[in-house]
Amino acid sequence: MNTFSEKDQQQLKEKGIVQEKVLNQVETFKEGIPFVTLNKAAIVGDGIRKFTDDEEQKLMETFDAKKSEYSLLKFVPASGAASRMFKAFFNFLEVYQPQKETLESYFKRTNDKDLKFFSDHLKELPFYEIIQGRIHLKSTNPGEELYLFINEMLSEEALNYGFYPKGLLPFHNYGDFAATPFEEHLKEAALYASTKGKAKLHFTISEQHGEMFTTEFDAIKERVSKETHCSFTVGYSYQKSETDTIAVGMDNTLFRNADGSLLFRPGGHGALIENLNEQEADLIFIKNIDNVVTNKALAKIADSKKILAGLLLKTQEKAFAYASVLEEKTNLEATKIEEIKQFLETELNVRFATTFKNFDSSKQVEILKNKINRPIRVCGMVKNEGEAGGGPFWIQDGQGDISLQIIESAQVNTADAHQMEIFKNSTHFNPVDLVCGVKNYKGEGYNLLDFVDAKQGFITEKTKDGVYLKALELPGLWNGAMAFWNTIFVEVPLVTFNPVKTVNDLLKPAHQV
């Protein structure tokens, strides 16, 4: 039985969460979240578009010619902590004793290939000189040297990189300075998300890191503005407390902390649809904080973004014209209805029920209005090279409707051989590379919360103080949170995808200056 004490009610009030929301989440735990039903993988020619060099050039020209008519924003989810990047290295500090064991012996005993690679390439790390300049103790052997280096990198009394937000770690060593992902996003924005020498960016960050970001911006803005001939307006927001989700025990009763309070957990990146919904812009570019490149690849990245944005503007212009026609004319000819339907099918990947042809014209117009008056997202997709994560698929919902979606492995029934075959044979991967049109044909912003599919969340098992519990993640930002948007997938080059998940990723060519 799930009842709320006075203390619970006060806790809910402080978080801005109503009881009904918590009870609905408990029902979700009881009912479970159904797996999605994959219809087929999206491929080039069937759900994914691929352009010739000439077509790409025209789309870039379209964007460059028209972008001054629009307000642009770059939106960067940046709340991720760097701790995961260094997970294996914290373990090394705990177990390795340089005075009792040689480094060679440790590598042989543990077969820790990642640490061995890190050790062999220390001097190529973007923060090598920063750390070496801080180590004052002399090492007597290679093991002690590596231990002192990692300790200086991670210790709370030293650089404490494990506490840092990933966006503020040194990623790229340019000699005179080391650039963070935060800085690299500014430079990118200057190339494709700016008009008249001004760029606007918004970063979603953890509240504990707010001062660190503002300090970094103050330190670099003059240098970056001079380099890019662009001025920057940077905004920040935090994941809202009211988007946290309740945790339950394995028996679906409310899970409580040791002090008797209810346990809430962050709802995952899907909660950021609330932050996105509050942004004021015509076109919004979305890209993760750790997916950046050095200066040598910036032009290719910018061109790719312009292609996506040019396609969005071109498609949105047509959609707006048709939306206006649907709104203004009460009696549409069958040929015009078919023309709009064809546009939705071929350019916005909308699928219609076979019964559409049986409806009278007024019902058909009503359906067309519903389908066309939605936010539009153009998403870059890279060729699948075995990366873990989501990809582009045609899925079928409970009503039999088919739509184009970005689906994660956790949403697929691994016990269903046919579903897993579809998932594993997908040709493309989602690098989180979106351009979004979030206003309607009248220039009014959509309420993005109206286009979320709440049934695309995730239930996961976690532990708290050694006790198992169930946690609820909200539908992912580019997954279920955008499920009812109109979606276009476009193949983009692999150079656009260079995430840093572990510290060794910084040793890859894309991150070497």
Short mmCIF file of C-alpha atoms in Angstrom, two decimals:
data_model
loop_
_atom_site.label_atom_id
_atom_site.label_comp_id
_atom_site.label_asym_id
_atom_site.label_seq_id
_atom_site.Cartn_x
_atom_site.Cartn_y
_atom_site.Cartn_z
CA MET A 1 0.00 0.00 0.00
CA ASN A 2 1.45 3.37 -1.00
CA THR A 3 0.30 6.20 1.26
CA PHE A 4 1.89 9.58 1.89
CA SER A 5 2.64 10.88 5.38
CA GLU A 6 2.69 14.58 6.22
CA LYS A 7 6.46 14.46 5.91
CA ASP A 8 6.11 12.88 2.42
CA GLN A 9 3.66 15.57 1.36
CA GLN A 10 6.07 18.28 2.49
CA GLN A 11 8.88 16.61 0.54
CA LEU A 12 6.72 16.48 -2.58
CA LYS A 13 5.77 20.13 -2.17
CA GLU A 14 9.42 21.16 -1.90
CA LYS A 15 10.26 19.26 -5.09
CA GLY A 16 7.24 20.62 -6.97
CA ILE A 17 5.81 17.13 -7.57
CA VAL A 18 2.12 16.30 -7.13
CA GLN A 19 1.00 13.03 -5.51
CA GLU A 20 -0.87 11.96 -8.64
CA LYS A 21 2.37 12.03 -10.64
CA VAL A 22 4.09 9.75 -8.12
CA LEU A 23 1.15 7.33 -8.05
CA ASN A 24 1.11 7.23 -11.87
CA GLN A 25 4.81 6.36 -11.83
CA VAL A 26 4.13 3.57 -9.30
CA GLU A 27 1.45 2.23 -11.69
CA THR A 28 4.02 2.30 -14.47
CA PHE A 29 6.31 0.12 -12.36
CA LYS A 30 3.45 -2.30 -11.71
CA GLU A 31 2.36 -2.51 -15.34
CA GLY A 32 5.87 -2.39 -16.79
CA ILE A 33 6.87 -0.54 -19.95
CA PRO A 34 6.33 -2.59 -23.11
CA PHE A 35 9.21 -3.05 -25.52
CA VAL A 36 8.94 -1.22 -28.80
CA THR A 37 8.08 -3.28 -31.86
CA LEU A 38 10.68 -2.81 -34.56
CA ASN A 39 9.19 -2.97 -38.04
CA LYS A 40 12.52 -2.70 -39.85
CA ALA A 41 15.78 -0.78 -39.70
CA ALA A 42 15.87 2.54 -41.51
CA ILE A 43 18.38 2.39 -44.36
CA VAL A 44 19.51 4.69 -47.12
CA GLY A 45 16.57 4.94 -49.51
CA ASP A 46 14.07 3.81 -46.88
CA GLY A 47 14.09 6.23 -43.97
CA ILE A 48 17.59 7.67 -44.40
CA ARG A 49 18.47 10.24 -47.03
CA LYS A 50 21.88 10.52 -48.64
CA PHE A 51 22.83 13.47 -50.81
CA THR A 52 25.23 13.91 -53.71
CA ASP A 53 28.02 16.51 -53.47
CA ASP A 54 25.97 18.90 -55.63
CA GLU A 55 22.87 18.44 -53.48
CA GLU A 56 24.88 19.03 -50.32
CA GLN A 57 26.35 22.21 -51.78
CA LYS A 58 22.89 23.54 -52.62
CA LEU A 59 21.59 22.79 -49.12
CA MET A 60 24.56 24.62 -47.57
CA GLU A 61 23.89 27.58 -49.85
CA THR A 62 20.20 27.52 -48.86
CA PHE A 63 21.12 27.71 -45.20
CA ASP A 64 23.76 30.42 -45.62
CA ALA A 65 21.39 32.53 -47.72
CA LYS A 66 18.45 32.28 -45.32
CA LYS A 67 19.90 31.91 -41.83
CA SER A 68 19.88 35.66 -41.11
CA GLU A 69 16.05 35.51 -41.24
CA TYR A 70 15.99 33.10 -38.28
CA SER A 71 17.02 33.05 -34.64
CA LEU A 72 19.51 30.24 -34.09
CA LEU A 73 20.52 28.42 -30.91
CA LYS A 74 22.96 25.65 -30.08
CA PHE A 75 21.65 23.45 -27.24
CA VAL A 76 24.23 21.25 -25.51
CA PRO A 77 23.38 18.66 -22.82
CA ALA A 78 26.45 19.07 -20.59
CA SER A 79 25.58 17.80 -17.12
CA GLY A 80 27.67 14.65 -17.44
CA ALA A 81 30.43 14.24 -14.85
CA ALA A 82 33.90 13.15 -15.93
CA SER A 83 34.04 10.45 -13.23
CA ARG A 84 33.03 7.69 -15.69
CA MET A 85 35.97 8.57 -17.92
CA PHE A 86 38.37 7.65 -15.12
CA LYS A 87 36.55 4.71 -13.53
CA ALA A 88 39.36 2.18 -14.08
CA PHE A 89 41.99 4.62 -12.84
CA PHE A 90 40.36 5.11 -9.44
CA ASN A 91 40.68 1.35 -9.02
CA PHE A 92 44.39 1.51 -9.91
CA LEU A 93 45.02 4.06 -7.15
CA GLU A 94 43.29 1.79 -4.65
CA VAL A 95 45.10 -1.46 -5.42
CA TYR A 96 48.52 -0.61 -6.83
CA GLN A 97 51.52 -0.23 -4.51
CA PRO A 98 54.50 1.05 -6.52
CA GLN A 99 57.05 0.14 -3.82
CA LYS A 100 55.93 -3.48 -3.72
CA GLU A 101 55.21 -4.30 -7.38
CA THR A 102 56.67 -3.22 -10.69
CA LEU A 103 54.37 -1.69 -13.28
CA GLU A 104 55.26 -4.45 -15.72
CA SER A 105 54.27 -7.07 -13.16
CA TYR A 106 50.98 -5.25 -12.47
CA PHE A 107 50.08 -5.18 -16.17
CA LYS A 108 50.93 -8.85 -16.51
CA ARG A 109 48.89 -9.77 -13.41
CA THR A 110 45.79 -7.72 -14.26
CA ASN A 111 45.95 -7.72 -18.06
CA ASP A 112 44.76 -4.08 -17.87
CA LYS A 113 45.26 -3.15 -21.52
CA ASP A 114 43.53 0.23 -21.19
CA LEU A 115 45.85 1.38 -18.42
CA LYS A 116 48.86 0.03 -20.35
CA PHE A 117 47.81 2.06 -23.42
CA PHE A 118 47.31 5.13 -21.23
CA SER A 119 50.76 4.64 -19.69
CA ASP A 120 52.46 4.23 -23.07
CA HIS A 121 50.92 7.44 -24.42
CA LEU A 122 51.02 9.76 -21.41
CA LYS A 123 52.82 12.52 -23.29
CA GLU A 124 50.03 12.69 -25.88
CA LEU A 125 47.37 13.56 -23.31
CA PRO A 126 46.10 17.16 -23.54
CA PHE A 127 46.75 17.71 -19.84
CA TYR A 128 50.16 15.97 -19.64
CA GLU A 129 52.12 19.19 -19.18
CA ILE A 130 49.56 20.58 -16.70
CA ILE A 131 49.95 17.53 -14.47
CA GLN A 132 53.72 17.20 -14.86
CA GLY A 133 54.08 20.82 -13.82
CA ARG A 134 52.28 20.06 -10.55
CA ILE A 135 54.14 16.88 -9.51
CA HIS A 136 56.89 17.84 -7.11
CA LEU A 137 57.82 14.41 -5.81
CA LYS A 138 60.52 12.55 -7.67
CA SER A 139 59.59 9.08 -8.88
CA THR A 140 62.07 6.24 -8.52
CA ASN A 141 60.50 3.84 -11.02
CA PRO A 142 57.90 3.80 -13.87
CA GLY A 143 55.19 2.46 -11.56
CA GLU A 144 55.63 5.27 -9.09
CA GLU A 145 55.71 7.80 -11.94
CA LEU A 146 52.35 6.56 -13.28
CA TYR A 147 50.88 6.39 -9.77
CA LEU A 148 51.89 9.99 -9.00
CA PHE A 149 50.51 11.14 -12.37
CA ILE A 150 47.10 9.51 -11.88
CA ASN A 151 46.94 10.61 -8.26
CA GLU A 152 47.59 14.22 -9.28
CA MET A 153 44.92 13.87 -11.97
CA LEU A 154 42.20 12.45 -9.71
CA SER A 155 42.94 13.23 -6.06
CA GLU A 156 40.53 15.59 -4.33
CA GLU A 157 43.54 17.47 -2.94
CA ALA A 158 44.99 17.86 -6.46
CA LEU A 159 43.31 18.50 -9.86
CA ASN A 160 40.29 16.38 -8.95
CA TYR A 161 39.37 15.77 -12.60
CA GLY A 162 36.91 13.05 -11.57
CA PHE A 163 34.69 15.71 -9.99
CA TYR A 164 34.81 17.98 -13.05
CA PRO A 165 31.98 18.24 -15.50
CA LYS A 166 33.17 16.54 -18.68
CA GLY A 167 32.67 19.83 -20.54
CA LEU A 168 35.45 21.57 -18.60
CA LEU A 169 38.23 18.99 -18.89
CA PRO A 170 41.18 19.85 -21.12
CA PHE A 171 40.50 17.93 -24.36
CA HIS A 172 42.76 19.43 -27.03
CA ASN A 173 46.31 20.73 -26.55
CA TYR A 174 47.03 23.70 -28.82
CA GLY A 175 50.43 24.43 -27.27
CA ASP A 176 49.74 27.78 -25.61
CA PHE A 177 46.54 26.46 -24.05
CA ALA A 178 44.38 23.34 -23.76
CA ALA A 179 40.81 23.73 -25.01
CA THR A 180 37.83 22.22 -23.21
CA PRO A 181 34.76 20.79 -24.98
CA PHE A 182 32.91 23.91 -23.78
CA GLU A 183 35.35 26.07 -25.77
CA GLU A 184 35.19 23.82 -28.83
CA HIS A 185 31.39 24.14 -28.88
CA LEU A 186 31.73 27.92 -28.94
CA LYS A 187 34.06 27.72 -31.94
CA GLU A 188 31.69 25.34 -33.73
CA ALA A 189 28.72 27.61 -33.06
CA ALA A 190 30.54 30.55 -34.62
CA LEU A 191 30.74 28.62 -37.90
CA TYR A 192 27.14 27.45 -38.28
CA ALA A 193 24.91 28.73 -35.46
CA SER A 194 25.70 32.43 -35.72
CA THR A 195 24.19 35.37 -37.55
CA LYS A 196 25.76 38.78 -37.99
CA GLY A 197 28.76 37.81 -35.87
CA LYS A 198 26.69 36.68 -32.89
CA ALA A 199 26.08 33.17 -31.59
CA LYS A 200 23.75 32.00 -28.84
CA LEU A 201 24.35 28.78 -26.91
CA HIS A 202 22.57 27.04 -24.04
CA PHE A 203 24.20 24.38 -21.85
CA THR A 204 22.27 22.16 -19.44
CA ILE A 205 24.60 21.59 -16.50
CA SER A 206 24.64 20.29 -12.92
CA GLU A 207 23.94 23.00 -10.39
CA GLN A 208 27.15 22.23 -8.51
CA HIS A 209 29.18 23.12 -11.62
CA GLY A 210 27.52 26.46 -12.42
CA GLU A 211 30.31 28.66 -11.11
CA MET A 212 32.95 26.56 -12.89
CA PHE A 213 31.28 27.15 -16.26
CA THR A 214 30.87 30.90 -15.79
CA THR A 215 34.50 31.18 -14.65
CA GLU A 216 35.68 29.26 -17.73
CA PHE A 217 33.61 31.43 -20.07
CA ASP A 218 35.01 34.61 -18.53
CA ALA A 219 38.53 33.25 -18.97
CA ILE A 220 38.22 32.29 -22.64
CA LYS A 221 35.56 34.49 -24.24
CA GLU A 222 37.89 37.28 -25.35
CA ARG A 223 40.38 34.87 -26.95
CA VAL A 224 37.67 32.78 -28.67
CA SER A 225 35.79 35.87 -29.87
CA LYS A 226 38.99 37.22 -31.38
CA GLU A 227 39.75 33.89 -33.07
CA THR A 228 36.23 33.41 -34.48
CA HIS A 229 35.21 37.06 -35.10
CA CYS A 230 32.05 36.22 -33.18
CA SER A 231 30.53 37.28 -29.88
CA PHE A 232 28.72 34.76 -27.69
CA THR A 233 25.64 34.78 -25.49
CA VAL A 234 25.74 31.73 -23.23
CA GLY A 235 22.86 30.52 -21.07
CA TYR A 236 22.66 27.69 -18.56
CA SER A 237 19.91 25.66 -16.96
CA TYR A 238 19.68 22.68 -14.63
CA GLN A 239 17.67 19.49 -14.84
CA LYS A 240 14.50 20.35 -12.94
CA SER A 241 13.89 18.77 -9.54
CA GLU A 242 10.25 18.14 -10.47
CA THR A 243 11.39 15.83 -13.30
CA ASP A 244 12.99 13.43 -10.79
CA THR A 245 11.18 10.09 -10.62
CA ILE A 246 10.17 8.00 -7.61
CA ALA A 247 12.05 4.80 -6.78
CA VAL A 248 10.22 1.69 -5.62
CA GLY A 249 11.24 -1.59 -4.01
CA MET A 250 11.18 -4.80 -5.97
CA ASP A 251 7.59 -5.24 -4.68
CA ASN A 252 6.58 -1.83 -6.16
CA THR A 253 6.17 -0.13 -2.78
CA LEU A 254 7.68 3.30 -2.23
CA PHE A 255 11.40 3.04 -1.52
CA ARG A 256 12.59 5.05 1.44
CA ASN A 257 15.97 6.39 2.51
CA ALA A 258 17.43 5.55 5.93
CA ASP A 259 15.82 8.71 7.35
CA GLY A 260 12.38 7.64 6.12
CA SER A 261 12.20 10.12 3.23
CA LEU A 262 11.09 9.09 -0.25
CA LEU A 263 13.88 8.28 -2.69
CA PHE A 264 13.74 10.23 -5.94
CA ARG A 265 16.24 9.80 -8.77
CA PRO A 266 17.11 12.01 -11.75
CA GLY A 267 14.87 11.17 -14.71
CA GLY A 268 17.71 10.95 -17.26
CA HIS A 269 18.37 13.16 -20.30
CA GLY A 270 14.72 12.89 -21.33
CA ALA A 271 13.99 15.40 -18.55
CA LEU A 272 15.78 18.00 -20.68
CA ILE A 273 12.76 18.27 -22.99
CA GLU A 274 11.52 20.72 -20.33
CA ASN A 275 14.68 22.82 -20.67
CA LEU A 276 14.51 22.64 -24.47
CA ASN A 277 10.88 23.71 -24.35
CA GLU A 278 11.87 26.95 -22.60
CA GLN A 279 14.34 28.07 -25.29
CA GLU A 280 13.39 30.89 -27.64
CA ALA A 281 14.71 30.22 -31.13
CA ASP A 282 13.51 29.26 -34.61
CA LEU A 283 16.20 26.64 -35.25
CA ILE A 284 17.95 24.68 -32.51
CA PHE A 285 21.09 22.60 -33.05
CA ILE A 286 21.54 19.77 -30.51
CA LYS A 287 24.82 18.00 -29.88
CA ASN A 288 26.37 16.26 -26.85
CA ILE A 289 29.11 18.01 -24.87
CA ASP A 290 31.82 15.39 -25.47
CA ASN A 291 31.41 15.15 -29.25
CA VAL A 292 33.90 17.77 -30.43
CA VAL A 293 36.85 18.03 -32.80
CA THR A 294 40.06 20.02 -33.10
CA ASN A 295 40.37 23.06 -35.36
CA LYS A 296 41.54 20.98 -38.33
CA ALA A 297 38.13 19.26 -38.68
CA LEU A 298 35.88 22.21 -37.80
CA ALA A 299 35.08 23.13 -41.41
CA LYS A 300 33.80 19.60 -42.18
CA ILE A 301 31.66 19.63 -39.04
CA ALA A 302 30.20 23.03 -39.95
CA ASP A 303 29.40 21.91 -43.50
CA SER A 304 27.57 18.84 -42.21
CA LYS A 305 25.46 20.96 -39.85
CA LYS A 306 24.64 23.41 -42.63
CA ILE A 307 23.43 20.54 -44.82
CA LEU A 308 21.04 19.37 -42.09
CA ALA A 309 19.86 22.91 -41.39
CA GLY A 310 19.43 23.70 -45.09
CA LEU A 311 17.26 20.61 -45.49
CA LEU A 312 15.21 21.64 -42.45
CA LEU A 313 14.58 25.14 -43.81
CA LYS A 314 13.69 23.83 -47.27
CA THR A 315 11.29 21.19 -45.90
CA GLN A 316 9.82 23.45 -43.24
CA GLU A 317 9.03 26.13 -45.84
CA LYS A 318 6.91 23.64 -47.77
CA ALA A 319 5.29 22.30 -44.59
CA PHE A 320 4.35 25.82 -43.49
CA ALA A 321 2.80 26.60 -46.87
CA TYR A 322 0.69 23.42 -46.75
CA ALA A 323 -0.26 24.02 -43.08
CA SER A 324 -1.50 27.47 -44.05
CA VAL A 325 -3.60 26.04 -46.89
CA LEU A 326 -5.12 23.43 -44.58
CA GLU A 327 -6.04 26.11 -42.05
CA GLU A 328 -7.47 28.67 -44.45
CA LYS A 329 -9.45 26.57 -46.93
CA THR A 330 -12.52 24.72 -45.72
CA ASN A 331 -13.07 22.68 -48.89
CA LEU A 332 -9.94 21.16 -50.39
CA GLU A 333 -9.93 19.34 -53.70
CA ALA A 334 -8.96 15.70 -53.65
CA THR A 335 -5.86 16.48 -55.74
CA LYS A 336 -4.58 19.00 -53.16
CA ILE A 337 -5.26 16.55 -50.31
CA GLU A 338 -3.27 13.89 -52.17
CA GLU A 339 -0.45 16.39 -52.87
CA ILE A 340 -0.11 17.25 -49.16
CA LYS A 341 -0.30 13.57 -48.21
CA GLN A 342 2.46 12.77 -50.71
CA PHE A 343 4.65 15.55 -49.26
CA LEU A 344 4.19 14.20 -45.73
CA GLU A 345 5.01 10.66 -46.85
CA THR A 346 8.02 11.39 -49.06
CA GLU A 347 9.67 14.30 -47.27
CA LEU A 348 8.62 13.90 -43.63
CA ASN A 349 8.40 10.09 -43.48
CA VAL A 350 4.81 10.18 -42.21
CA ARG A 351 2.83 6.98 -42.62
CA PHE A 352 -0.96 6.87 -42.99
CA ALA A 353 -3.40 4.11 -42.08
CA THR A 354 -4.86 2.25 -45.06
CA THR A 355 -8.29 3.51 -43.96
CA PHE A 356 -7.32 7.13 -44.79
CA LYS A 357 -8.74 6.81 -48.31
CA ASN A 358 -12.13 5.80 -46.92
CA PHE A 359 -12.67 9.05 -44.97
CA ASP A 360 -14.50 12.08 -46.34
CA SER A 361 -12.46 15.16 -47.23
CA SER A 362 -13.13 17.02 -43.95
CA LYS A 363 -11.81 14.06 -41.90
CA GLN A 364 -8.81 13.74 -44.22
CA VAL A 365 -8.02 17.44 -43.76
CA GLU A 366 -8.26 17.01 -39.99
CA ILE A 367 -5.75 14.13 -40.14
CA LEU A 368 -3.40 16.10 -42.42
CA LYS A 369 -3.51 19.08 -40.02
CA ASN A 370 -2.60 16.83 -37.12
CA LYS A 371 0.30 15.27 -39.05
CA ILE A 372 1.78 18.48 -40.44
CA ASN A 373 1.52 20.74 -37.39
CA ARG A 374 4.37 19.20 -35.45
CA PRO A 375 7.97 20.13 -34.64
CA ILE A 376 10.45 18.88 -37.24
CA ARG A 377 13.83 17.33 -36.50
CA VAL A 378 16.54 16.54 -39.01
CA CYS A 379 18.93 14.00 -37.48
CA GLY A 380 22.36 13.06 -38.76
CA MET A 381 23.10 9.32 -38.79
CA VAL A 382 26.55 7.77 -39.16
CA LYS A 383 27.36 4.33 -40.55
CA ASN A 384 27.25 1.70 -37.83
CA GLU A 385 30.75 0.59 -36.86
CA GLY A 386 29.77 -1.36 -33.78
CA GLU A 387 29.21 1.51 -31.34
CA ALA A 388 26.93 0.72 -28.42
CA GLY A 389 23.75 2.75 -28.46
CA GLY A 390 20.68 3.65 -30.45
CA GLY A 391 19.90 3.85 -34.11
CA PRO A 392 17.21 4.70 -36.69
CA PHE A 393 14.26 2.34 -37.05
CA TRP A 394 10.73 2.13 -38.35
CA ILE A 395 8.58 1.04 -35.40
CA GLN A 396 4.97 -0.03 -35.04
CA ASP A 397 2.90 1.11 -32.06
CA GLY A 398 -0.01 -0.62 -30.33
CA GLN A 399 -2.51 0.93 -32.76
CA GLY A 400 -0.58 -0.38 -35.75
CA ASP A 401 0.78 3.07 -36.70
CA ILE A 402 4.28 3.08 -38.16
CA SER A 403 6.77 5.89 -37.52
CA LEU A 404 10.47 6.68 -37.79
CA GLN A 405 12.24 6.71 -34.39
CA ILE A 406 15.64 6.62 -32.70
CA ILE A 407 15.59 3.46 -30.61
CA GLU A 408 17.99 2.33 -27.84
CA SER A 409 18.93 -1.30 -27.19
CA ALA A 410 17.15 -1.16 -23.79
CA GLN A 411 13.85 -0.59 -25.63
CA VAL A 412 14.15 -3.84 -27.60
CA ASN A 413 13.09 -7.29 -26.37
CA THR A 414 16.39 -9.20 -26.30
CA ALA A 415 14.49 -12.48 -25.87
CA ASP A 416 12.80 -12.02 -29.26
CA ALA A 417 15.18 -13.37 -31.92
CA HIS A 418 13.42 -11.59 -34.78
CA GLN A 419 13.49 -8.22 -33.02
CA MET A 420 17.15 -8.64 -32.12
CA GLU A 421 17.99 -9.57 -35.71
CA ILE A 422 16.42 -6.32 -36.92
CA PHE A 423 18.27 -4.33 -34.24
CA LYS A 424 21.68 -5.94 -34.85
CA ASN A 425 21.46 -5.59 -38.62
CA SER A 426 20.88 -1.84 -38.57
CA THR A 427 23.24 -0.02 -40.92
CA HIS A 428 23.40 3.32 -39.06
CA PHE A 429 23.96 4.70 -35.59
CA ASN A 430 22.65 7.77 -33.76
CA PRO A 431 25.50 10.23 -32.98
CA VAL A 432 23.09 12.81 -31.43
CA ASP A 433 23.35 15.37 -34.21
CA LEU A 434 20.03 17.20 -34.60
CA VAL A 435 18.64 20.39 -36.06
CA CYS A 436 15.15 21.19 -34.81
CA GLY A 437 12.37 23.43 -36.06
CA VAL A 438 10.24 24.15 -33.01
CA LYS A 439 7.72 26.70 -34.28
CA ASN A 440 4.55 26.41 -36.34
CA TYR A 441 3.69 28.20 -39.57
CA LYS A 442 2.42 31.21 -37.62
CA GLY A 443 5.76 31.58 -35.85
CA GLU A 444 4.37 30.30 -32.56
CA GLY A 445 6.46 27.93 -30.49
CA TYR A 446 5.11 24.40 -30.05
CA ASN A 447 4.66 23.06 -26.54
CA LEU A 448 7.19 20.26 -26.94
CA LEU A 449 5.71 18.38 -23.97
CA ASP A 450 2.67 17.62 -26.15
CA PHE A 451 4.82 15.44 -28.43
CA VAL A 452 6.34 13.09 -25.83
CA ASP A 453 5.50 9.37 -25.81
CA ALA A 454 5.47 8.56 -22.08
CA LYS A 455 5.42 4.83 -22.92
CA GLN A 456 8.99 5.00 -24.22
CA GLY A 457 10.64 5.32 -20.80
CA PHE A 458 12.91 2.75 -19.16
CA ILE A 459 12.65 0.75 -15.94
CA THR A 460 16.04 -0.25 -14.52
CA GLU A 461 17.30 -2.10 -11.45
CA LYS A 462 19.60 -0.21 -9.08
CA THR A 463 20.83 -0.57 -5.51
CA LYS A 464 20.77 1.83 -2.57
CA ASP A 465 22.70 0.97 0.60
CA GLY A 466 22.92 -2.62 -0.67
CA VAL A 467 19.16 -2.93 -1.25
CA TYR A 468 17.75 -3.56 -4.73
CA LEU A 469 15.22 -1.09 -6.12
CA LYS A 470 13.53 -0.17 -9.37
CA ALA A 471 14.17 3.21 -11.02
CA LEU A 472 12.30 4.97 -13.82
CA GLU A 473 14.02 6.86 -16.58
CA LEU A 474 11.93 9.26 -18.62
CA PRO A 475 11.74 8.81 -22.42
CA GLY A 476 15.13 9.86 -23.82
CA LEU A 477 15.47 13.37 -25.22
CA TRP A 478 15.95 12.21 -28.82
CA ASN A 479 13.96 8.99 -28.27
CA GLY A 480 10.48 9.02 -26.74
CA ALA A 481 10.63 12.71 -25.80
CA MET A 482 10.53 13.49 -29.54
CA ALA A 483 8.44 10.48 -30.58
CA PHE A 484 5.61 12.51 -32.10
CA TRP A 485 7.81 14.98 -34.01
CA ASN A 486 8.14 14.77 -37.77
CA THR A 487 11.51 13.12 -38.41
CA ILE A 488 14.07 13.15 -41.20
CA PHE A 489 17.26 11.05 -41.04
CA VAL A 490 20.30 11.97 -43.13
CA GLU A 491 23.57 10.10 -43.51
CA VAL A 492 26.47 12.21 -42.22
CA PRO A 493 30.22 11.45 -42.34
CA LEU A 494 31.96 9.58 -39.51
CA VAL A 495 34.13 12.63 -38.83
CA THR A 496 31.08 14.19 -37.13
CA PHE A 497 31.13 11.55 -34.37
CA ASN A 498 34.06 11.71 -31.94
CA PRO A 499 32.70 11.19 -28.41
CA VAL A 500 34.96 10.87 -25.39
CA LYS A 501 33.62 8.13 -23.13
CA THR A 502 36.94 7.16 -21.51
CA VAL A 503 40.15 9.14 -21.07
CA ASN A 504 41.85 6.97 -23.71
CA ASP A 505 39.49 8.36 -26.34
CA LEU A 506 41.47 11.60 -26.05
CA LEU A 507 44.40 9.71 -27.58
CA LYS A 508 42.50 9.04 -30.82
CA PRO A 509 43.57 11.02 -33.92
CA ALA A 510 40.40 13.17 -33.86
CA HIS A 511 41.49 14.66 -30.53
CA GLN A 512 45.17 15.12 -31.32
CA VAL A 513 46.06 18.61 -32.55
#
